[in-house]
Amino acid sequence: MLKFTSKRSLQRVMKRVTKTDAGPRRLNPTAIALLYYLDSSGPRRATVMAAETGLGPSGLSRQLAVLDEDGHVERTPDPDDGRAQVLSLTEEGGRAVARERARRVALVTDALDGWGEED
């Protein structure tokens, strides 16, 4: 059995488990990360998202176009600057985040099935 020496080592294993089994999801890992980001941070302008996530403007734009097309995000005028847009999760985007979280919990739970408390 694997022994975890730190929280970080458990996080590395969990990351490997959840990334290697894509399962039935349609969204790529970057798109899912952007949905998580919007879920935790709230509505944001794309320029702020790029700065805070480290994604380049063109890559972010491509990801957001797919998320918008699939109904996961919506664009509304920025109340502070009508020329800009603010992106936020739609109800479908929130459901996608919830589904992905449940999928990841199930993957980790299944991976740990049969482990004793000491493991």
PDB file of C-alpha atoms in Angstrom:
ATOM      1  CA  MET A   1       0.000   0.000   0.000  1.00  0.00           C
ATOM      2  CA  LEU A   2       1.024   3.594  -0.559  1.00  0.00           C
ATOM      3  CA  LYS A   3       1.941   5.638   2.485  1.00  0.00           C
ATOM      4  CA  PHE A   4       1.490   9.384   2.253  1.00  0.00           C
ATOM      5  CA  THR A   5       4.130  11.412   4.033  1.00  0.00           C
ATOM      6  CA  SER A   6       2.362  14.698   3.570  1.00  0.00           C
ATOM      7  CA  LYS A   7      -0.785  16.360   2.357  1.00  0.00           C
ATOM      8  CA  ARG A   8       1.137  17.319  -0.794  1.00  0.00           C
ATOM      9  CA  SER A   9       1.924  13.689  -1.676  1.00  0.00           C
ATOM     10  CA  LEU A  10      -1.775  12.809  -1.359  1.00  0.00           C
ATOM     11  CA  GLN A  11      -2.637  15.787  -3.581  1.00  0.00           C
ATOM     12  CA  ARG A  12      -0.185  14.564  -6.250  1.00  0.00           C
ATOM     13  CA  VAL A  13      -1.780  11.110  -6.287  1.00  0.00           C
ATOM     14  CA  MET A  14      -5.282  12.580  -6.419  1.00  0.00           C
ATOM     15  CA  LYS A  15      -4.263  14.818  -9.311  1.00  0.00           C
ATOM     16  CA  ARG A  16      -2.861  11.828 -11.195  1.00  0.00           C
ATOM     17  CA  VAL A  17      -5.989   9.752 -10.586  1.00  0.00           C
ATOM     18  CA  THR A  18      -8.383  12.469 -11.702  1.00  0.00           C
ATOM     19  CA  LYS A  19      -6.352  13.479 -14.771  1.00  0.00           C
ATOM     20  CA  THR A  20      -5.646  10.015 -16.138  1.00  0.00           C
ATOM     21  CA  ASP A  21      -9.261   8.893 -16.236  1.00  0.00           C
ATOM     22  CA  ALA A  22     -11.140  11.412 -18.314  1.00  0.00           C
ATOM     23  CA  GLY A  23     -14.324   9.391 -18.040  1.00  0.00           C
ATOM     24  CA  PRO A  24     -17.357  10.645 -19.926  1.00  0.00           C
ATOM     25  CA  ARG A  25     -16.584  14.351 -19.649  1.00  0.00           C
ATOM     26  CA  ARG A  26     -16.622  16.570 -22.715  1.00  0.00           C
ATOM     27  CA  LEU A  27     -14.778  19.512 -21.210  1.00  0.00           C
ATOM     28  CA  ASN A  28     -10.989  19.552 -21.272  1.00  0.00           C
ATOM     29  CA  PRO A  29      -9.009  20.088 -18.054  1.00  0.00           C
ATOM     30  CA  THR A  30      -8.366  23.774 -18.805  1.00  0.00           C
ATOM     31  CA  ALA A  31     -12.066  24.454 -19.377  1.00  0.00           C
ATOM     32  CA  ILE A  32     -12.937  22.668 -16.144  1.00  0.00           C
ATOM     33  CA  ALA A  33     -10.294  24.689 -14.285  1.00  0.00           C
ATOM     34  CA  LEU A  34     -11.844  27.901 -15.654  1.00  0.00           C
ATOM     35  CA  LEU A  35     -15.286  26.806 -14.460  1.00  0.00           C
ATOM     36  CA  TYR A  36     -13.846  26.076 -10.992  1.00  0.00           C
ATOM     37  CA  TYR A  37     -12.156  29.483 -11.076  1.00  0.00           C
ATOM     38  CA  LEU A  38     -15.394  31.320 -11.893  1.00  0.00           C
ATOM     39  CA  ASP A  39     -17.276  29.245  -9.327  1.00  0.00           C
ATOM     40  CA  SER A  40     -14.876  30.246  -6.562  1.00  0.00           C
ATOM     41  CA  SER A  41     -14.047  33.813  -7.620  1.00  0.00           C
ATOM     42  CA  GLY A  42     -17.339  35.021  -9.021  1.00  0.00           C
ATOM     43  CA  PRO A  43     -17.825  37.021 -12.233  1.00  0.00           C
ATOM     44  CA  ARG A  44     -14.646  38.354 -13.836  1.00  0.00           C
ATOM     45  CA  ARG A  45     -13.492  40.253 -16.894  1.00  0.00           C
ATOM     46  CA  ALA A  46     -11.416  38.177 -19.304  1.00  0.00           C
ATOM     47  CA  THR A  47      -8.385  40.410 -18.745  1.00  0.00           C
ATOM     48  CA  VAL A  48      -8.559  39.748 -15.000  1.00  0.00           C
ATOM     49  CA  MET A  49      -9.026  36.024 -15.638  1.00  0.00           C
ATOM     50  CA  ALA A  50      -5.944  35.958 -17.863  1.00  0.00           C
ATOM     51  CA  ALA A  51      -3.847  37.742 -15.244  1.00  0.00           C
ATOM     52  CA  GLU A  52      -5.070  35.589 -12.347  1.00  0.00           C
ATOM     53  CA  THR A  53      -4.920  32.222 -14.143  1.00  0.00           C
ATOM     54  CA  GLY A  54      -1.744  32.765 -16.146  1.00  0.00           C
ATOM     55  CA  LEU A  55      -3.452  31.853 -19.420  1.00  0.00           C
ATOM     56  CA  GLY A  56      -2.586  33.884 -22.482  1.00  0.00           C
ATOM     57  CA  PRO A  57      -5.328  35.995 -24.044  1.00  0.00           C
ATOM     58  CA  SER A  58      -5.702  33.838 -27.168  1.00  0.00           C
ATOM     59  CA  GLY A  59      -5.813  30.543 -25.257  1.00  0.00           C
ATOM     60  CA  LEU A  60      -8.263  31.973 -22.750  1.00  0.00           C
ATOM     61  CA  SER A  61     -10.404  33.351 -25.559  1.00  0.00           C
ATOM     62  CA  ARG A  62     -10.613  29.918 -27.239  1.00  0.00           C
ATOM     63  CA  GLN A  63     -11.568  28.214 -23.978  1.00  0.00           C
ATOM     64  CA  LEU A  64     -14.179  30.841 -23.153  1.00  0.00           C
ATOM     65  CA  ALA A  65     -15.696  30.610 -26.638  1.00  0.00           C
ATOM     66  CA  VAL A  66     -16.337  26.884 -26.132  1.00  0.00           C
ATOM     67  CA  LEU A  67     -17.706  27.426 -22.623  1.00  0.00           C
ATOM     68  CA  ASP A  68     -19.970  30.196 -23.932  1.00  0.00           C
ATOM     69  CA  GLU A  69     -21.134  28.100 -26.886  1.00  0.00           C
ATOM     70  CA  ASP A  70     -21.957  25.186 -24.572  1.00  0.00           C
ATOM     71  CA  GLY A  71     -23.921  27.440 -22.215  1.00  0.00           C
ATOM     72  CA  HIS A  72     -21.527  27.166 -19.260  1.00  0.00           C
ATOM     73  CA  VAL A  73     -20.711  30.881 -19.047  1.00  0.00           C
ATOM     74  CA  GLU A  74     -22.507  34.066 -19.937  1.00  0.00           C
ATOM     75  CA  ARG A  75     -21.212  37.477 -20.880  1.00  0.00           C
ATOM     76  CA  THR A  76     -22.789  40.637 -19.540  1.00  0.00           C
ATOM     77  CA  PRO A  77     -21.729  44.283 -19.804  1.00  0.00           C
ATOM     78  CA  ASP A  78     -19.295  45.350 -17.091  1.00  0.00           C
ATOM     79  CA  PRO A  79     -21.220  47.750 -14.826  1.00  0.00           C
ATOM     80  CA  ASP A  80     -18.029  49.792 -14.297  1.00  0.00           C
ATOM     81  CA  ASP A  81     -17.103  49.951 -17.990  1.00  0.00           C
ATOM     82  CA  GLY A  82     -19.857  49.337 -20.527  1.00  0.00           C
ATOM     83  CA  ARG A  83     -17.290  48.652 -23.253  1.00  0.00           C
ATOM     84  CA  ALA A  84     -16.041  45.530 -21.442  1.00  0.00           C
ATOM     85  CA  GLN A  85     -17.779  42.274 -20.612  1.00  0.00           C
ATOM     86  CA  VAL A  86     -17.944  40.246 -17.418  1.00  0.00           C
ATOM     87  CA  LEU A  87     -18.037  36.460 -17.539  1.00  0.00           C
ATOM     88  CA  SER A  88     -19.968  34.419 -15.026  1.00  0.00           C
ATOM     89  CA  LEU A  89     -21.191  30.867 -14.598  1.00  0.00           C
ATOM     90  CA  THR A  90     -24.631  29.974 -15.855  1.00  0.00           C
ATOM     91  CA  GLU A  91     -26.805  27.428 -14.086  1.00  0.00           C
ATOM     92  CA  GLU A  92     -25.464  24.837 -16.540  1.00  0.00           C
ATOM     93  CA  GLY A  93     -21.913  25.894 -15.686  1.00  0.00           C
ATOM     94  CA  GLY A  94     -22.665  25.409 -12.004  1.00  0.00           C
ATOM     95  CA  ARG A  95     -24.096  21.958 -12.736  1.00  0.00           C
ATOM     96  CA  ALA A  96     -20.971  21.091 -14.745  1.00  0.00           C
ATOM     97  CA  VAL A  97     -18.787  22.061 -11.765  1.00  0.00           C
ATOM     98  CA  ALA A  98     -20.931  19.940  -9.432  1.00  0.00           C
ATOM     99  CA  ARG A  99     -20.792  16.952 -11.819  1.00  0.00           C
ATOM    100  CA  GLU A 100     -17.022  17.223 -12.149  1.00  0.00           C
ATOM    101  CA  ARG A 101     -16.548  17.467  -8.381  1.00  0.00           C
ATOM    102  CA  ALA A 102     -18.750  14.396  -7.881  1.00  0.00           C
ATOM    103  CA  ARG A 103     -16.826  12.530 -10.587  1.00  0.00           C
ATOM    104  CA  ARG A 104     -13.505  13.321  -8.938  1.00  0.00           C
ATOM    105  CA  VAL A 105     -14.758  12.326  -5.495  1.00  0.00           C
ATOM    106  CA  ALA A 106     -15.960   9.014  -6.945  1.00  0.00           C
ATOM    107  CA  LEU A 107     -12.591   8.404  -8.630  1.00  0.00           C
ATOM    108  CA  VAL A 108     -10.679   9.015  -5.422  1.00  0.00           C
ATOM    109  CA  THR A 109     -13.175   7.026  -3.342  1.00  0.00           C
ATOM    110  CA  ASP A 110     -12.893   4.089  -5.752  1.00  0.00           C
ATOM    111  CA  ALA A 111      -9.085   4.350  -5.775  1.00  0.00           C
ATOM    112  CA  LEU A 112      -9.029   4.224  -1.964  1.00  0.00           C
ATOM    113  CA  ASP A 113     -11.604   1.441  -1.684  1.00  0.00           C
ATOM    114  CA  GLY A 114     -10.273  -1.351   0.454  1.00  0.00           C
ATOM    115  CA  TRP A 115      -7.614   0.738   2.148  1.00  0.00           C
ATOM    116  CA  GLY A 116      -7.440   0.482   5.904  1.00  0.00           C
ATOM    117  CA  GLU A 117      -7.207   3.455   8.253  1.00  0.00           C
ATOM    118  CA  GLU A 118      -3.411   3.000   8.541  1.00  0.00           C
ATOM    119  CA  ASP A 119      -2.992   3.160   4.759  1.00  0.00           C
TER     120      ASP A 119
END
